[in-house]
Tab-separated table of C-alpha atoms in Angstrom:
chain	number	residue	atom	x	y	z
A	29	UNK	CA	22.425	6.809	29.429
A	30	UNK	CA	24.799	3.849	28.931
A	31	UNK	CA	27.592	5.169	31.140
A	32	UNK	CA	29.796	3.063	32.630
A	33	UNK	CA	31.989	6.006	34.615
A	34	UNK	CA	31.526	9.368	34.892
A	35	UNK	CA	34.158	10.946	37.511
A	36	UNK	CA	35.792	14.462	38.122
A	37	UNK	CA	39.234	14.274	39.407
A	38	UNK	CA	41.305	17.388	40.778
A	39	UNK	CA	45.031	16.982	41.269
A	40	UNK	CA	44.910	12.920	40.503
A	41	UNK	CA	42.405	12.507	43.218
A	42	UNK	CA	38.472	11.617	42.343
A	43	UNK	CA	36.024	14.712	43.574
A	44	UNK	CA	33.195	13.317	42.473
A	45	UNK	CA	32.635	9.356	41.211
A	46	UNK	CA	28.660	10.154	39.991
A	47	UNK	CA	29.638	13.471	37.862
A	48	UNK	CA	26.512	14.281	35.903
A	49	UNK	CA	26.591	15.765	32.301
A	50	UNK	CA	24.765	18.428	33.664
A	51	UNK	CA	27.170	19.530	35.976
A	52	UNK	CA	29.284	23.115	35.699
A	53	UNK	CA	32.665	22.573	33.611
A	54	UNK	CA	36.247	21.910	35.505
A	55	UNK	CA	38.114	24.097	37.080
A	56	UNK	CA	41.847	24.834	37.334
A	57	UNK	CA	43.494	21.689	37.508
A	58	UNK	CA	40.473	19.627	37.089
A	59	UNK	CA	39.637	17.369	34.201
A	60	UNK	CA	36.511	14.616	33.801
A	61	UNK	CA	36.236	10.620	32.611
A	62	UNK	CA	33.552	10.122	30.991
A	63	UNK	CA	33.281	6.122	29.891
A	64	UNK	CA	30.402	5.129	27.641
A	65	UNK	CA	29.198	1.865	26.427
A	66	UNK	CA	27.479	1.525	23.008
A	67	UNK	CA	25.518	4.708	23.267
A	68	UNK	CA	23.047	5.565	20.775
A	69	UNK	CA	22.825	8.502	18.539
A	70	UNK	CA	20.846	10.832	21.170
A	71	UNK	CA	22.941	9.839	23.700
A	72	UNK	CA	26.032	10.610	22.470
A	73	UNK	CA	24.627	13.836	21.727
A	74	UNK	CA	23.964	14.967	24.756
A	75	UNK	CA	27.886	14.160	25.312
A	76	UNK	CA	28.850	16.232	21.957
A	77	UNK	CA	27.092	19.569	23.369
A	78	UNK	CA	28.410	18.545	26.800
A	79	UNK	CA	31.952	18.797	25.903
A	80	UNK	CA	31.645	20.311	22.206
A	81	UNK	CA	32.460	17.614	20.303
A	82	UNK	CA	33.259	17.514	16.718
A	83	UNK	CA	29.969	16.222	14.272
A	84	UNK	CA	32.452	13.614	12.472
A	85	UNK	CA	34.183	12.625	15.100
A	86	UNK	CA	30.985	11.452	16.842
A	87	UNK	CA	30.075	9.896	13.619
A	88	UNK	CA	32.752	7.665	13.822
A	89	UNK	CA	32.530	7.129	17.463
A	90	UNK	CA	28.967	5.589	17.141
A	91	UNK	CA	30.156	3.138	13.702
A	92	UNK	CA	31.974	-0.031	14.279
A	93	UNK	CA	34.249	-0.587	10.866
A	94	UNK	CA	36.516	2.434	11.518
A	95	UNK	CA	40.482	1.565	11.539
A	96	UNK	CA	42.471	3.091	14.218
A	97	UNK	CA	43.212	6.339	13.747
A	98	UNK	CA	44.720	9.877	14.971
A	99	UNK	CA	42.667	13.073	13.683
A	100	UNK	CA	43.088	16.724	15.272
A	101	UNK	CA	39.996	19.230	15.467
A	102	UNK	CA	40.662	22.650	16.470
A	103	UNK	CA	41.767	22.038	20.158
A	104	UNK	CA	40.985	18.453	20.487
A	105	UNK	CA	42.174	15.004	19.902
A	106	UNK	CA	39.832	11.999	18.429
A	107	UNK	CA	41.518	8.409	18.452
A	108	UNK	CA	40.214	5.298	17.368
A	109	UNK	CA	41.829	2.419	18.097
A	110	UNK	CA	40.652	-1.869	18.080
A	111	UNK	CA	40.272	-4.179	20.277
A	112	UNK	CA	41.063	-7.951	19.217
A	113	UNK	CA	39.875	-11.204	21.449
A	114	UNK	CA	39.772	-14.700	20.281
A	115	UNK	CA	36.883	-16.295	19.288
A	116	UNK	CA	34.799	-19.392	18.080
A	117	UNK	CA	36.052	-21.259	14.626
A	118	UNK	CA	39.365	-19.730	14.806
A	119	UNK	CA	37.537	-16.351	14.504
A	120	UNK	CA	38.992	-13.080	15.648
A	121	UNK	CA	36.694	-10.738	17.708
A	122	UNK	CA	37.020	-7.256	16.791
A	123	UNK	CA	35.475	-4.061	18.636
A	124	UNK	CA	36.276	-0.357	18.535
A	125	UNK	CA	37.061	2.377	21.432
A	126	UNK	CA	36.815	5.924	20.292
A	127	UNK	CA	38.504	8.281	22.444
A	128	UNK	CA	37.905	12.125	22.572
A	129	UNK	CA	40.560	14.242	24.183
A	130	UNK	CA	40.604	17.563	25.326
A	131	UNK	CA	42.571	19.687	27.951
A	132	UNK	CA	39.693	19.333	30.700
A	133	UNK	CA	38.236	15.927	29.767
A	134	UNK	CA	38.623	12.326	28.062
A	135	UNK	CA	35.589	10.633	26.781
A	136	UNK	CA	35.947	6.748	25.457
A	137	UNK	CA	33.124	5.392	23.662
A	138	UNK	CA	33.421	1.497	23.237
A	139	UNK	CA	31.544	-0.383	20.519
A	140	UNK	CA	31.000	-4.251	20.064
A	141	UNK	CA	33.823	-5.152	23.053
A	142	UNK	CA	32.689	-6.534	26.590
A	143	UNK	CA	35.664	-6.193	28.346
A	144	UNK	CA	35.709	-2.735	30.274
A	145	UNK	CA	38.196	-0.129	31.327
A	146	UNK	CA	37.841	-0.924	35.361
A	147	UNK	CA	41.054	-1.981	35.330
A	148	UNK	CA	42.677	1.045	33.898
A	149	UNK	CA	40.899	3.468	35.845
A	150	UNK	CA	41.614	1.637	39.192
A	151	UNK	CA	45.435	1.479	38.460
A	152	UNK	CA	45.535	5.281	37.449
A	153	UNK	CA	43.748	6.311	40.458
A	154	UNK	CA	45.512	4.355	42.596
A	155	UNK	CA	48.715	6.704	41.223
A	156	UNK	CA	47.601	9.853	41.889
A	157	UNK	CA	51.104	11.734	41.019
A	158	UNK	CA	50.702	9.960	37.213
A	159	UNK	CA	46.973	10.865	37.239
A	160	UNK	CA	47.859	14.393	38.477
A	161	UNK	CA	49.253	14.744	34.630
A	162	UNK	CA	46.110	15.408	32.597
A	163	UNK	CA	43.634	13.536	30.344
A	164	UNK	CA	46.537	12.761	27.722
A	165	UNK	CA	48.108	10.060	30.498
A	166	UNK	CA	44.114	8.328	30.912
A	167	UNK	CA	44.845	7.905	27.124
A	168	UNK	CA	47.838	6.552	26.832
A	169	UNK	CA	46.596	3.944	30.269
A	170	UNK	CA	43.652	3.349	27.697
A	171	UNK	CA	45.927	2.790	24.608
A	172	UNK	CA	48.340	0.449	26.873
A	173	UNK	CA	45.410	-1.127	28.321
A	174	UNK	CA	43.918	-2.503	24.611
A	175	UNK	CA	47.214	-3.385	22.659
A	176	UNK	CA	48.074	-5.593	25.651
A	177	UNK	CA	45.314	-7.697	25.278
A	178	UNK	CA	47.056	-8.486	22.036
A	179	UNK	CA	49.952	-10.533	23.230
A	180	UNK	CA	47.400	-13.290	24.968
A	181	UNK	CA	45.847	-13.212	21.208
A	182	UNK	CA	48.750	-13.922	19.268
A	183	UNK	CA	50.152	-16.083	22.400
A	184	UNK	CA	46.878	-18.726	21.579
A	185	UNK	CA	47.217	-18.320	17.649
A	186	UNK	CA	50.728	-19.295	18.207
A	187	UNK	CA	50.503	-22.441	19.828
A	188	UNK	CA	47.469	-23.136	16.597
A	189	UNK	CA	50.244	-22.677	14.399
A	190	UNK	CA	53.045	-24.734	15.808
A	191	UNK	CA	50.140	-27.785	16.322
A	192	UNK	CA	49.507	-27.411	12.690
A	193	UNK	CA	52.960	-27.358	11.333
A	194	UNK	CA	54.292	-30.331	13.292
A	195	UNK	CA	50.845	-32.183	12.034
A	196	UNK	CA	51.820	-31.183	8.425
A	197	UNK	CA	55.522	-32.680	9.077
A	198	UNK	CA	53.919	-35.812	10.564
A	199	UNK	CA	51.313	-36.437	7.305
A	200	UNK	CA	49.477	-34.024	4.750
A	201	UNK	CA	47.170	-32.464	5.994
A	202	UNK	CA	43.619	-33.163	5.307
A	203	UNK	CA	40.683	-31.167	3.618
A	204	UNK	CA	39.085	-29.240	6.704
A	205	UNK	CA	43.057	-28.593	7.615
A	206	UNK	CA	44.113	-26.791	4.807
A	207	UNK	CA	40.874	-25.054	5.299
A	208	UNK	CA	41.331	-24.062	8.492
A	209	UNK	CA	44.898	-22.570	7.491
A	210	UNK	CA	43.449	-20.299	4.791
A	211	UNK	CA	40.785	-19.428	7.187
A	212	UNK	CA	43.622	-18.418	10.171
A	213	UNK	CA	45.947	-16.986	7.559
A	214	UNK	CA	42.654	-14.864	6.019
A	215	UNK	CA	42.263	-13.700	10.132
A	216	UNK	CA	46.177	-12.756	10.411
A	217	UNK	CA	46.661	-10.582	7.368
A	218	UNK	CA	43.486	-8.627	9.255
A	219	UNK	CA	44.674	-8.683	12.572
A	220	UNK	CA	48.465	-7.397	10.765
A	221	UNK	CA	47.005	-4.666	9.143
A	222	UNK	CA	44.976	-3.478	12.317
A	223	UNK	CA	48.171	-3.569	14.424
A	224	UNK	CA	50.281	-2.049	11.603
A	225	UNK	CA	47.339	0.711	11.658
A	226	UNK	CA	47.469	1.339	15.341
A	227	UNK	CA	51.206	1.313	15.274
A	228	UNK	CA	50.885	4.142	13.164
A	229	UNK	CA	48.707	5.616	15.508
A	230	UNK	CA	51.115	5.314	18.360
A	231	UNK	CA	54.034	6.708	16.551
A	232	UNK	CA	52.204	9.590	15.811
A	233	UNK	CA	50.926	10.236	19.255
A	234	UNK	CA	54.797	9.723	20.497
A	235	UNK	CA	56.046	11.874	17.386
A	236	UNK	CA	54.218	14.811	16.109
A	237	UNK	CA	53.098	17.645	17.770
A	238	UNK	CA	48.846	17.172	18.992
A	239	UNK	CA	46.411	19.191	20.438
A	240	UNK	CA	46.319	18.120	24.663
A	241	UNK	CA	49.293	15.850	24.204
A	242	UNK	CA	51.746	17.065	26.509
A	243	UNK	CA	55.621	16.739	25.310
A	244	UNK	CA	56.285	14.585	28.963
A	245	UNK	CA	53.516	12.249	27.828
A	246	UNK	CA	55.076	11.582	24.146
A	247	UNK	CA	57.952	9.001	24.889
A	248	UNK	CA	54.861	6.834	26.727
A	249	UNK	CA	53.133	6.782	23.894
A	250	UNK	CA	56.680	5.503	21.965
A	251	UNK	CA	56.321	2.728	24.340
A	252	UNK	CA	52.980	1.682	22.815
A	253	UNK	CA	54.420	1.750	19.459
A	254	UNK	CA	57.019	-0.581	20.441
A	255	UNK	CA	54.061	-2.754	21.785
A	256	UNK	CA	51.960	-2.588	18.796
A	257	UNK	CA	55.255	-2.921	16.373
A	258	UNK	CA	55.876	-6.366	18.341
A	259	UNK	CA	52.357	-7.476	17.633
A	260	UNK	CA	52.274	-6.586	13.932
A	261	UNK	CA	55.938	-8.054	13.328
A	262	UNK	CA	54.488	-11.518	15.341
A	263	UNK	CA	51.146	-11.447	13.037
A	264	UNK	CA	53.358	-10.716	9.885
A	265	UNK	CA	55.166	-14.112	11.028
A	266	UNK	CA	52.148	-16.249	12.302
A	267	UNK	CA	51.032	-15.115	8.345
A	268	UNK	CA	54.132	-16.167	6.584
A	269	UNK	CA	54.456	-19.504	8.847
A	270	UNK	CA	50.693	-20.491	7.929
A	271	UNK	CA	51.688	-20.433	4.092
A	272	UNK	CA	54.477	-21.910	4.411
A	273	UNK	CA	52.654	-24.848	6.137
A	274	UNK	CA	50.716	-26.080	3.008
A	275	UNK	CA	53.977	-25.463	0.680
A	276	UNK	CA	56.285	-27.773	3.337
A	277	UNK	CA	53.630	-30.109	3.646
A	278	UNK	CA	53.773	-30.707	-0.304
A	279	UNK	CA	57.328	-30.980	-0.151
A	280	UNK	CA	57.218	-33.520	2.154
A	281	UNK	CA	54.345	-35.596	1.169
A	282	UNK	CA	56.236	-35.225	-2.310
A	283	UNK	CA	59.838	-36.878	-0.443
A	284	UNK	CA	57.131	-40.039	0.822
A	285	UNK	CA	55.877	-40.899	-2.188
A	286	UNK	CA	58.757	-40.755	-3.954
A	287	UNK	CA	60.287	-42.687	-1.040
A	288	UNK	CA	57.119	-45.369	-1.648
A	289	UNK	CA	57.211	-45.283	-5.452
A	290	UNK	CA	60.972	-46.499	-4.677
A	291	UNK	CA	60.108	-49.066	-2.793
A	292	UNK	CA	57.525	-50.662	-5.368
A	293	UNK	CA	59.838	-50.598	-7.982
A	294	UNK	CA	62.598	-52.092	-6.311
A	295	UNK	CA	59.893	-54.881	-5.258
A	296	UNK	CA	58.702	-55.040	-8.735
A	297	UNK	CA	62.466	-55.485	-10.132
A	298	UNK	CA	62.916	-58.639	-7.227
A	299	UNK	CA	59.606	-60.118	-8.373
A	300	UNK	CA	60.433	-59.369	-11.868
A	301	UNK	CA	63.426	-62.591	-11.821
A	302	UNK	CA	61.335	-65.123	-10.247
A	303	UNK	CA	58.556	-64.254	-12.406
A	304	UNK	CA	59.972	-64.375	-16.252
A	305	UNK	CA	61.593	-67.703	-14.839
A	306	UNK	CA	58.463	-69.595	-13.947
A	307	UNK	CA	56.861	-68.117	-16.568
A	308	UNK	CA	59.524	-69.535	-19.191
A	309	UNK	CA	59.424	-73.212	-17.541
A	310	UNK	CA	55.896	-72.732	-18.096
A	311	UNK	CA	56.151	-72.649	-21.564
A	312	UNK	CA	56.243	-76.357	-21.529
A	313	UNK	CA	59.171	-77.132	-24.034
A	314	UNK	CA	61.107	-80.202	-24.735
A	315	UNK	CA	64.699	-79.097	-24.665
A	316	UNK	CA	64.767	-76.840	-21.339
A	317	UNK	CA	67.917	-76.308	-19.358
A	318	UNK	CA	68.227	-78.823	-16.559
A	319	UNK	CA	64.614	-80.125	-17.547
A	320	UNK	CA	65.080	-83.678	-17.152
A	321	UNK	CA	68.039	-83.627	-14.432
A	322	UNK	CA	67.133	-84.712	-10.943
A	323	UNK	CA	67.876	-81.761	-9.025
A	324	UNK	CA	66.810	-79.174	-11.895
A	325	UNK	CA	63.597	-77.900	-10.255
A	326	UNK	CA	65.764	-77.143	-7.074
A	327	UNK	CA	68.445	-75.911	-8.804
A	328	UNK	CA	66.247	-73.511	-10.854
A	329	UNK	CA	64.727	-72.512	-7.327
A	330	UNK	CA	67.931	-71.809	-5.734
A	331	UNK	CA	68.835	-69.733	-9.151
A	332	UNK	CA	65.953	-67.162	-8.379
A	333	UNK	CA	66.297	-67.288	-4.839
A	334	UNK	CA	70.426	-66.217	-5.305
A	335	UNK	CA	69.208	-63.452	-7.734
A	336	UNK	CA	66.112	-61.676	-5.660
A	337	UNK	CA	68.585	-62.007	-2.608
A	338	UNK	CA	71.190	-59.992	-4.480
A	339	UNK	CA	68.729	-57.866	-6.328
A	340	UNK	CA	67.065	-57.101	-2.512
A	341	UNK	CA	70.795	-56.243	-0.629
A	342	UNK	CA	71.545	-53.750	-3.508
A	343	UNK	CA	68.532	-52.109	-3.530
A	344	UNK	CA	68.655	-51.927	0.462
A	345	UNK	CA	71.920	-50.164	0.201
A	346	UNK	CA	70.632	-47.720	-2.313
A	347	UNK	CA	67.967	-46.681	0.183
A	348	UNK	CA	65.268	-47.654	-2.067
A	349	UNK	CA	63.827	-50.733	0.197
């Protein structure tokens, strides 16, 4: 059995840290953790007759695409919700953790996510007057726990972004950059719609009336929809800042060229003088101005030298050079 804790607490305090599945169901004031990692089909159901869990809610529990969701059956609570790490190649890493609630116990099944729930369940135990308060507080701890991890996320995508948009204001980007912005931007409308989701989640939690969801354990779970809100209004502007990137970048590299294309033909109109000069004295005719004086050839010289000069200070106060 892939069980990574299996505990019985009474009053907030752990009674027994190896519980077995076998074991006799809680008592007053009692209620079991039950923390399983990746089980497979006959595992988890020897956990569904255990605690008399729902067929499609164990369906979903053992399946890895599910979106986060709320769903009442009869007198218990299923939530789904995702976890989000960053990966290799600009990749987000997605896994799931299924959570089954009911008045006596809270199971968590995770799928296709390494990081564990130690954490959690040392800082609730280590509070026994907030663990004293049921299963419904071990979810929201679970809840909090997972849409924390996504401020570090968006914390390292955010520092990708600015890189790339003050590389797009220094030069266009290149090929494999623009590809790598329709790959992030691809990952963010994901990662937006899977915080959206599990803000939906949270609000109903905090808001509508659900089996083994106490009314003192609602405006917690408000809290976590003011987390996951955050994170989905950050995504939605990590999204609109990565298109925005390739559209500025054009504008830009637009401004240079035309700033260039300036420059040549201001060059081209100074080289233009000195050029239709030589190329009439080239001609080779007879009766050419100042042909035959002595300082004609200088004079000529000078001529096309006065001209560029002027030509060159206008165009320098126009911006163009």
């Amino acid at each position: 059995m892939t069980i990574a804790a299996a505990r019985r607490y009474r009053s907030g305090s752990v009674i027994d840290r190896q519980l077995s599945l076998d074991a006799g169901p809680a008592g007053e004031g009692e209620f079991d953790w039950i923390g399983l990692v990746e089980p497979t089909a006959e595992e988890m159901e020897q956990v569904q007759r255990r605690y008399e869990l729902h067929p499609l809610a164990v369906e979903d529990a053992l399946g890895r695409r599910q979106m986060p969701k709320a769903e009442s059956y009869a007198h218990q609570l299923f939530v789904v919700v995702k976890t989000a790490s960053f990966g290799e190649d600009d990749r987000i890493v997605y896994g799931q953790t299924a959570i089954f609630l009911g008045h006596d116990f809270v199971v968590s099944v995770r799928q296709g996510n390494a990081q564990g729930h130690v954490e959690v369940r040392s800082w609730l135990e280590a509070v026994p007057d907030r663990l004293s308060e049921g299963p419904d507080i071990v979810l929201h701890g679970l809840l909090d726990f997972i849409v924390d991890q996504y401020s570090p996320l968006l914390d390292r995508l955010e520092q990708i972004v600015d890189e790339m948009e003050d590389a797009a204001v220094a030069s266009f980007p290149r090929p494999d950059s623009i590809r790598r912005i329709f790959r992030l931007r691809r990952e963010m409308r994901r990662f937006e719609e899977v915080a959206g989701r599990t803000e939906e989640v949270a609000g109903k939690l905090g808001q509508v009336p659900l089996p083994c969801i106490d009314e003192h354990a609602r405006p917690y779970f408000r809290d976590i929809y003011d987390h996951a809100k955050r994170a989905e209004s950050r995504a939605r502007w990590l999204t609109d800042t990565l298109g925005n990137i390739v559209d500025i970048a054009g504008l830009l590299e637009q401004s240079r060229q035309g700033d260039i294309s300036r420059q040549l033909a201001g060059w081209a109109a100074i080289l233009a003088v000195p050029t239709a000069i030589a190329g009439i004295y080239g001609m080779n005719f007879e009766w050419m101005p100042e042909l035959h004086a002595r300082y004609g050839y200088f004079v000529v010289l000078g001529v096309m030298a006065a001209i560029c000069t002027g030509l060159f200070i206008r165009f320098r106060r126009m911006g163009w050079l």
